XYZ file of C-alpha atoms in Angstrom:
560
model
C 13.587 25.945 23.590
C 11.072 24.444 26.023
C 9.708 21.166 24.635
C 6.833 19.139 26.077
C 5.503 15.798 24.849
C 1.776 15.234 25.460
C 0.433 11.687 24.953
C -3.319 11.113 24.726
C -4.210 7.406 24.824
C -7.844 6.495 24.047
C -9.524 3.164 23.172
C -9.805 4.280 19.531
C -6.412 5.853 18.911
C -3.205 7.236 20.387
C -2.297 10.888 19.785
C 1.064 12.473 20.508
C 1.600 16.237 20.499
C 5.046 17.828 20.604
C 4.813 21.379 21.932
C 7.730 23.804 21.524
C 7.654 27.075 23.490
C 3.901 26.735 23.923
C 3.188 26.209 20.201
C 2.150 22.895 18.661
C 5.093 21.722 16.530
C 4.202 18.120 15.655
C 1.078 15.997 15.969
C 1.046 12.252 15.377
C -1.901 9.852 15.276
C -1.858 6.053 15.564
C -5.244 4.550 14.738
C -4.031 1.237 13.457
C -0.646 -0.372 13.180
C 1.494 1.579 10.715
C 3.500 -0.421 8.193
C 6.467 1.961 7.881
C 9.547 0.300 9.400
C 8.014 -3.168 9.376
C 10.063 -6.037 7.940
C 8.269 -8.658 5.851
C 9.128 -11.902 4.134
C 7.929 -11.018 0.659
C 7.370 -12.771 -2.639
C 7.913 -11.031 -5.998
C 4.518 -10.926 -7.703
C 5.324 -8.861 -10.822
C 8.491 -7.569 -12.493
C 7.706 -4.445 -14.553
C 10.631 -3.572 -16.824
C 8.962 -0.348 -17.973
C 9.089 0.982 -14.413
C 12.450 -0.563 -13.468
C 10.601 -2.000 -10.508
C 8.891 -5.023 -9.025
C 5.745 -5.456 -6.948
C 6.200 -7.637 -3.897
C 3.424 -9.361 -1.967
C 3.980 -8.980 1.782
C 0.517 -9.648 3.175
C -0.905 -6.107 3.374
C -3.732 -4.586 1.322
C -1.607 -3.688 -1.723
C 1.646 -5.156 -2.983
C 4.638 -2.960 -2.127
C 6.636 -1.121 -4.790
C 10.317 -2.115 -5.059
C 12.401 0.103 -7.357
C 15.591 -1.362 -8.801
C 17.650 1.054 -6.645
C 15.982 -0.466 -3.568
C 16.215 -4.022 -4.880
C 20.036 -3.981 -4.723
C 21.406 -5.485 -1.526
C 24.215 -2.890 -1.287
C 23.677 0.858 -0.927
C 24.194 2.549 -4.351
C 26.792 5.293 -4.542
C 25.712 8.946 -4.580
C 26.874 9.255 -8.170
C 24.682 6.324 -9.147
C 21.666 7.799 -7.364
C 22.168 11.150 -9.140
C 22.016 9.377 -12.491
C 19.272 6.849 -11.799
C 18.177 6.344 -15.373
C 20.526 3.882 -17.002
C 22.940 3.605 -14.069
C 21.300 0.472 -12.624
C 21.050 -3.008 -14.121
C 17.652 -4.062 -15.534
C 15.205 -5.004 -12.810
C 14.870 -8.448 -14.398
C 18.560 -9.114 -13.654
C 18.153 -8.156 -9.976
C 14.948 -9.957 -8.943
C 12.834 -12.723 -10.484
C 9.126 -13.414 -10.294
C 8.385 -15.794 -7.419
C 11.646 -14.958 -5.599
C 11.347 -14.592 -1.809
C 13.388 -12.265 0.423
C 13.145 -9.781 3.280
C 11.902 -6.266 2.562
C 11.374 -3.271 4.831
C 8.668 -0.664 4.215
C 10.155 2.829 3.884
C 7.051 4.771 2.792
C 3.476 4.031 3.737
C 0.601 3.744 1.245
C -0.882 7.021 0.024
C -4.329 7.201 -1.576
C -4.200 4.758 -4.503
C -0.437 4.218 -4.254
C 0.913 1.217 -2.402
C 3.749 1.278 0.113
C 7.392 1.479 -0.978
C 10.022 -0.957 0.294
C 13.725 -1.779 0.204
C 15.790 -4.950 0.598
C 18.362 -3.121 2.733
C 17.101 -3.534 6.290
C 17.900 -0.757 8.772
C 17.074 -0.862 12.478
C 17.127 2.369 14.511
C 17.815 2.715 18.213
C 18.302 5.756 20.409
C 21.768 6.725 19.100
C 22.517 4.393 16.174
C 21.023 2.909 13.031
C 22.200 -0.616 12.162
C 22.123 -1.523 8.473
C 22.615 -4.860 6.777
C 25.263 -3.719 4.310
C 28.466 -5.446 3.356
C 30.301 -2.127 2.944
C 31.093 -1.967 6.679
C 30.849 1.821 6.756
C 30.232 4.305 9.553
C 28.321 7.499 8.874
C 27.597 10.455 11.140
C 24.506 12.673 10.918
C 25.183 15.840 8.908
C 23.292 17.843 11.519
C 26.227 17.406 13.905
C 28.398 20.358 12.876
C 31.353 20.084 15.279
C 34.130 18.256 13.388
C 35.837 17.107 16.595
C 32.601 15.627 17.881
C 31.958 13.963 14.540
C 35.417 12.372 14.634
C 34.916 11.223 18.250
C 31.560 9.637 17.489
C 32.941 7.969 14.369
C 35.782 6.418 16.379
C 33.391 5.070 19.008
C 31.059 3.699 16.336
C 33.982 1.931 14.621
C 34.760 0.153 17.905
C 31.243 -1.212 18.393
C 30.266 -1.888 14.763
C 29.578 -5.598 14.083
C 31.238 -7.213 11.049
C 29.119 -7.240 7.933
C 27.050 -4.246 9.000
C 27.147 -0.484 8.564
C 26.286 2.075 11.225
C 24.852 5.560 11.145
C 25.311 7.779 14.172
C 22.108 9.752 14.787
C 21.939 13.469 15.607
C 20.820 12.828 19.175
C 24.072 10.861 19.791
C 25.983 14.132 20.220
C 27.733 13.850 23.585
C 27.019 10.087 23.943
C 29.608 7.757 25.441
C 31.069 4.372 24.476
C 28.786 2.736 27.049
C 25.745 4.322 25.409
C 26.767 2.936 22.025
C 27.518 -0.520 23.446
C 24.072 -0.649 25.032
C 22.470 0.354 21.730
C 24.445 -2.213 19.714
C 23.485 -4.982 22.146
C 19.827 -4.073 21.690
C 20.110 -3.853 17.874
C 21.940 -7.154 17.519
C 19.297 -8.862 19.630
C 16.640 -7.405 17.344
C 18.511 -8.563 14.219
C 18.892 -12.114 15.571
C 15.150 -12.151 16.252
C 14.457 -11.170 12.640
C 16.757 -13.889 11.305
C 15.115 -16.494 13.525
C 11.607 -15.484 12.491
C 12.639 -15.441 8.817
C 13.425 -19.177 8.969
C 10.089 -20.004 10.590
C 7.664 -18.170 8.292
C 6.576 -18.591 4.707
C 6.102 -15.603 2.412
C 4.147 -13.417 2.566
C 4.488 -12.813 6.310
C 5.344 -10.155 8.889
C 8.786 -10.812 10.372
C 9.356 -7.698 12.476
C 6.820 -5.112 13.593
C 8.192 -1.629 14.129
C 7.618 0.035 17.456
C 4.435 1.818 18.521
C 3.989 5.558 18.143
C 4.684 6.233 21.840
C 7.906 4.230 21.821
C 8.993 5.840 18.546
C 8.575 9.323 20.067
C 10.390 8.171 23.216
C 13.270 6.875 21.098
C 13.502 9.767 18.630
C 12.458 12.861 20.608
C 12.660 12.341 24.385
C 16.000 13.495 25.773
C 17.457 15.717 28.511
C 16.357 18.881 26.660
C 12.668 17.894 26.833
C 10.877 19.611 29.703
C 8.195 16.963 30.343
C 6.660 13.770 28.948
C 3.000 13.772 30.029
C 0.722 10.777 29.424
C -2.891 10.207 30.463
C -2.826 6.382 30.533
C -1.410 4.391 33.461
C -0.345 1.410 31.335
C 1.520 3.626 28.867
C 2.988 5.604 31.766
C 4.408 2.430 33.370
C 5.882 1.306 30.032
C 7.623 4.639 29.551
C 9.056 4.470 33.070
C 10.279 0.952 32.337
C 11.934 2.162 29.125
C 13.613 4.963 31.061
C 14.931 2.467 33.578
C 16.489 0.340 30.819
C 17.752 3.080 28.511
C 17.788 6.523 30.164
C 17.318 6.493 33.982
C 18.083 10.232 34.145
C 14.821 10.963 32.305
C 12.436 9.239 34.753
C 11.692 12.447 36.675
C 10.435 14.121 33.500
C 7.668 11.544 32.954
C 4.287 12.580 34.382
C 0.916 10.837 34.674
C -1.949 13.231 33.873
C -4.816 12.888 36.343
C -6.941 15.936 35.447
C -10.686 15.707 34.881
C -10.811 17.591 31.581
C -9.352 15.915 28.458
C -5.576 16.259 28.298
C -5.675 17.973 24.884
C -8.158 20.544 26.159
C -6.070 21.142 29.285
C -2.975 21.941 27.223
C -4.874 23.884 24.527
C -3.845 21.455 21.795
C -7.325 21.101 20.295
C -7.468 24.799 19.371
C -4.089 24.752 17.601
C -5.107 21.556 15.842
C -8.204 23.217 14.415
C -6.029 25.992 12.970
C -3.651 23.411 11.502
C -6.466 21.971 9.396
C -7.269 25.284 7.726
C -5.571 26.211 4.445
C -4.988 29.836 5.537
C -2.555 30.700 8.353
C -2.086 34.245 9.657
C 1.430 35.548 10.307
C 2.543 37.617 13.350
C 2.583 40.978 11.528
C -0.685 40.538 9.606
C 0.498 38.666 6.514
C -0.735 35.186 5.664
C 0.155 31.945 3.915
C -2.215 29.627 2.065
C -1.330 25.923 1.904
C -2.856 23.769 -0.839
C -2.108 20.043 -1.142
C -2.523 18.306 -4.485
C -1.794 14.776 -5.641
C 1.627 15.691 -7.064
C 2.867 18.513 -4.837
C 2.046 21.105 -2.197
C 1.905 24.809 -3.025
C 2.264 27.604 -0.482
C 1.319 31.181 -1.358
C 2.574 34.109 0.741
C 0.489 37.304 0.982
C 0.974 40.627 2.771
C -2.645 40.464 3.916
C -3.357 43.131 6.545
C 0.315 44.058 7.122
C 1.107 47.623 6.010
C 3.233 48.632 8.988
C 6.573 49.225 7.239
C 7.435 52.620 5.754
C 8.430 51.214 2.367
C 6.879 48.473 0.255
C 10.118 46.494 0.010
C 10.408 46.451 3.821
C 6.808 45.244 4.118
C 7.538 42.473 1.625
C 10.763 41.447 3.384
C 9.135 41.334 6.835
C 6.212 39.271 5.525
C 8.508 36.822 3.718
C 10.705 36.366 6.813
C 7.613 35.684 8.941
C 6.392 33.247 6.313
C 9.696 31.326 6.213
C 9.441 30.521 9.925
C 5.740 29.662 9.805
C 6.076 27.483 6.698
C 8.667 25.291 8.415
C 6.393 24.968 11.462
C 3.310 24.164 9.411
C 5.027 21.530 7.266
C 6.265 19.795 10.424
C 2.897 20.078 12.140
C 0.907 18.893 9.114
C 3.606 16.306 8.273
C 3.579 17.335 4.620
C 6.194 15.699 2.440
C 7.137 15.324 -1.209
C 7.616 18.248 -3.598
C 6.763 21.678 -2.180
C 6.679 24.963 -4.113
C 6.650 28.208 -2.122
C 5.576 31.443 -3.805
C 7.120 34.221 -1.724
C 6.224 37.828 -2.516
C 8.517 39.201 -5.252
C 11.715 40.819 -3.954
C 13.823 43.069 -6.150
C 16.927 43.099 -3.955
C 19.284 40.126 -4.061
C 20.197 40.709 -0.402
C 16.536 40.357 0.597
C 16.197 37.093 -1.347
C 19.296 35.729 0.361
C 17.970 36.694 3.805
C 14.659 34.914 3.163
C 16.419 31.836 1.779
C 18.725 31.691 4.823
C 15.765 32.147 7.182
C 13.924 29.276 5.508
C 16.901 26.920 5.821
C 17.416 27.945 9.443
C 13.749 27.314 10.229
C 14.021 23.766 8.880
C 17.152 22.987 10.922
C 14.914 21.676 13.752
C 12.973 19.381 11.416
C 13.710 15.689 11.973
C 12.686 14.880 8.398
C 15.253 15.276 5.643
C 14.698 18.428 3.567
C 16.338 19.810 0.438
C 15.825 23.499 -0.395
C 16.782 25.041 -3.733
C 17.655 28.712 -4.262
C 14.975 31.383 -4.421
C 14.256 32.729 -7.920
C 13.792 36.357 -8.909
C 10.042 35.761 -8.956
C 10.161 34.572 -5.351
C 9.645 30.870 -6.083
C 11.377 28.220 -3.975
C 11.359 24.520 -4.793
C 12.023 22.108 -1.959
C 11.466 18.508 -0.936
C 10.676 17.044 2.460
C 10.881 13.347 3.207
C 7.455 11.727 3.223
C 6.846 8.439 5.045
C 3.045 8.326 5.111
C -0.147 10.346 5.052
C -0.131 13.975 6.133
C -2.143 15.204 9.114
C -4.928 16.609 6.941
C -5.217 13.348 4.984
C -5.540 11.452 8.273
C -8.083 13.779 9.862
C -10.139 14.947 6.884
C -12.075 13.394 4.010
C -13.230 14.881 0.736
C -16.266 17.140 0.982
C -19.402 15.196 -0.079
C -20.679 18.324 -1.850
C -17.633 19.209 -3.954
C -15.797 15.829 -3.935
C -12.647 17.483 -2.645
C -12.456 20.173 -5.321
C -12.936 22.939 -2.765
C -15.651 24.531 -4.944
C -19.168 23.675 -6.076
C -21.139 24.771 -9.127
C -22.847 28.136 -8.712
C -26.631 28.482 -8.452
C -26.635 30.240 -11.834
C -24.789 27.312 -13.448
C -27.249 24.779 -12.011
C -30.198 26.897 -13.122
C -28.790 26.982 -16.661
C -28.453 23.188 -16.633
C -32.100 22.788 -15.632
C -33.113 25.169 -18.414
C -30.989 23.279 -20.969
C -32.418 19.922 -19.894
C -35.986 21.204 -20.234
C -35.262 22.519 -23.755
C -33.486 19.303 -24.778
C -36.384 17.126 -23.601
C -39.156 19.093 -25.347
C -38.888 17.700 -28.939
C -39.337 14.066 -27.899
C -41.351 14.516 -24.707
C -45.109 13.983 -24.416
C -45.216 15.222 -20.830
C -47.428 18.193 -20.008
C -46.016 19.003 -16.556
C -42.858 18.676 -14.488
C -41.956 19.022 -10.832
C -38.508 20.460 -10.108
C -36.854 20.309 -6.680
C -33.560 22.107 -6.065
C -31.576 24.095 -3.526
C -33.240 27.466 -2.667
C -30.415 29.406 -4.307
C -30.827 27.429 -7.528
C -34.600 27.926 -7.463
C -34.279 31.715 -7.075
C -31.799 31.843 -9.928
C -34.089 29.647 -12.050
C -37.364 31.579 -11.564
C -35.828 35.040 -11.050
C -35.915 37.310 -7.962
C -39.535 38.261 -8.728
C -40.607 35.193 -10.702
C -39.951 36.960 -13.989
C -38.284 33.961 -15.711
C -41.077 31.443 -15.144
C -43.029 32.241 -18.309
C -39.958 31.779 -20.517
C -39.134 28.520 -18.719
C -42.575 27.061 -19.368
C -42.403 28.114 -23.022
C -38.993 26.455 -23.376
C -40.281 23.269 -21.706
C -43.646 23.287 -23.454
C -45.155 22.201 -20.156
C -46.419 23.384 -16.810
C -43.639 23.668 -14.187
C -43.947 23.261 -10.425
C -40.604 24.498 -9.087
C -39.973 23.968 -5.382
C -37.085 24.762 -3.012
C -35.583 22.362 -0.468
C -32.481 22.241 1.679
C -32.638 18.431 1.704
C -30.782 18.069 -1.559
C -27.155 18.192 -2.677
C -26.315 21.809 -3.721
C -25.103 20.507 -7.099
C -28.138 18.291 -7.759
C -31.743 18.792 -8.754
C -34.755 16.518 -9.284
C -36.729 16.985 -12.509
C -39.662 14.566 -12.795
C -42.576 14.447 -15.247
C -46.101 14.259 -13.885
C -49.785 14.733 -14.495
C -50.727 18.460 -14.422
C -53.884 17.904 -12.352
C -52.160 15.631 -9.875
C -49.151 17.930 -9.462
C -51.456 20.882 -8.868
C -53.274 19.002 -6.139
C -50.068 17.844 -4.455
C -47.832 20.910 -4.816
C -50.189 23.884 -4.962
C -52.536 23.801 -1.943
C -52.759 27.612 -1.813
C -55.330 30.125 -3.079
C -55.375 33.885 -3.542
C -56.479 35.583 -0.320
C -55.334 32.700 1.882
C -53.421 33.620 5.068
C -50.255 31.590 5.711
C -47.463 31.783 8.303
C -43.827 32.269 7.341
C -41.467 30.859 9.956
C -37.932 32.301 10.430
C -36.461 29.124 8.929
C -38.532 29.571 5.742
C -36.743 32.797 4.729
C -34.313 32.182 1.866
C -33.523 35.734 0.720
C -33.632 39.278 2.105
C -33.658 41.795 -0.769
C -33.309 45.530 -0.149
C -37.043 45.612 0.540
C -39.102 42.751 1.946
C -38.285 39.045 2.002
C -38.487 35.854 -0.056
C -39.483 32.613 1.674
C -40.088 28.978 0.770
C -43.201 27.697 2.558
C -43.221 23.907 2.172
C -40.989 24.529 -0.848
C -43.322 27.088 -2.490
C -41.566 30.423 -3.150
C -43.417 33.466 -1.777
C -42.240 37.081 -2.094
C -43.397 39.604 0.535
C -42.181 43.044 -0.703
C -43.510 45.024 2.253
C -42.349 42.676 5.007
C -40.136 43.884 7.863
C -36.448 42.859 7.549
C -36.664 41.289 11.038
C -36.940 37.521 10.628
C -36.620 36.245 14.175
C -40.401 35.880 14.617
C -43.125 34.137 12.556
C -44.901 36.443 10.080
C -48.519 36.065 8.935
C -49.096 37.077 5.305
C -52.049 37.098 2.875
C -51.418 35.688 -0.605
C -52.197 38.240 -3.335
C -50.904 36.199 -6.270
C -50.621 32.397 -6.645
C -48.913 30.867 -9.685
C -47.555 27.346 -10.140
C -43.988 28.200 -8.989
C -44.259 31.645 -7.436
C -46.518 33.600 -5.126
C -46.736 37.123 -3.758
C -48.135 38.255 -0.411
C -48.571 41.182 1.950
C -48.213 41.182 5.737
C -51.453 40.778 7.696
């Protein structure tokens, strides 16, 4: 697999794209300093027994959440973690209000939730993770399959492990030497001594250790001999990366490039186009199928559809091919969008057990390249798969998008018919107690047409229901789900909102047209709705018309 790392440094933010075989695989943004990985001197603000947790003040916007399993200074056993409820001591026996200690943020804040932290500090380097844990254990990444290599790495790690600490050998350590580990341990111990020294100097709440920048994190976690190139558009960042290579991996210096092109680096490498597709809920598959990704507060759902794919001879083959395509694309999209938490995938129903097994195996294989920890359950007869993916912060869409101001993030707005009904109901409800003889109503053109009818046929009933004269006008300068209903003096409203007379010639501009029925057109001239039944369907030129009927909310005209 050909992998390229593209770094775009701007005054506002830093963006890193990881491209695999020409396709965007991961995209990271650093707009402000992330808190994940940071170590703080914290003070316990609240102990909540009902949650088995405490809230710790560390000096960021919200207090961090500390569950009792994270409040223990020693790593709980797997058995204990499987039976969380009741297997831990009460949170009040572990921490006390006002107590001060070091905590490390493991998950960033998300929407209204604060960050999550642990008291067990872990410091990653290129090949190792150093953990403050009295168990003195050595672990090897499960992604290293070769048992001989696992044993070799474990032996080397045992030789370099400091007393009182545990070590985890990372996946990228495969093939590393004793010298590589010794260099890493020297770096990690220096970092730990710095944390201990700073801890004695500060008073809670305070930042003790700031995790590395996005560029350094990608250099540490992704950049290796298998990466084709590391391209950066900023000279300062370029020099820092070269300096890191000189200290840690001299053999990688030749892969680092400084981009000097005139067009933006993301445009040059075509990243901006793939990024636009990554923000859409619907993704097309190679053979014409599609997946639809929907993120909610609690989980993410992914629906698989055959779409335009009908190429197989039998339905079950079409379904299998679409599901296999979807398995690969789902893994890529979850990495690219950095979606974590609970994920439910609705594959197309498969009758054959062998087909379900093939899709399940393809899904697990597709996630083998994912650096985030994933857990995939078996596929059900209905084609449902439950899985989890480690989440450390906000997903790509949450970073790059905000809720729609029209629908408040619902993805839908009220229909014109629904809004028209609400106007009608409000007019009826106001009639018994109202002394007003006229109203002006401003709404979106679609709502106005639904309210008065395609040919103005509902206006008489509306005025009867309101017991007043109505001056209904259309405007695009209003929220599609809002309308303005204001009482007024009939004479004054007529003077202000009805400056037209029968026989008058007016001009309809192309931008005034709001509807094109089978015959003619409907336009809103200064908000006033005019129907021209005999008008040409061409609307790219202004049209002069003579008014043949002028009512308070509706007019009719013929072309001049």
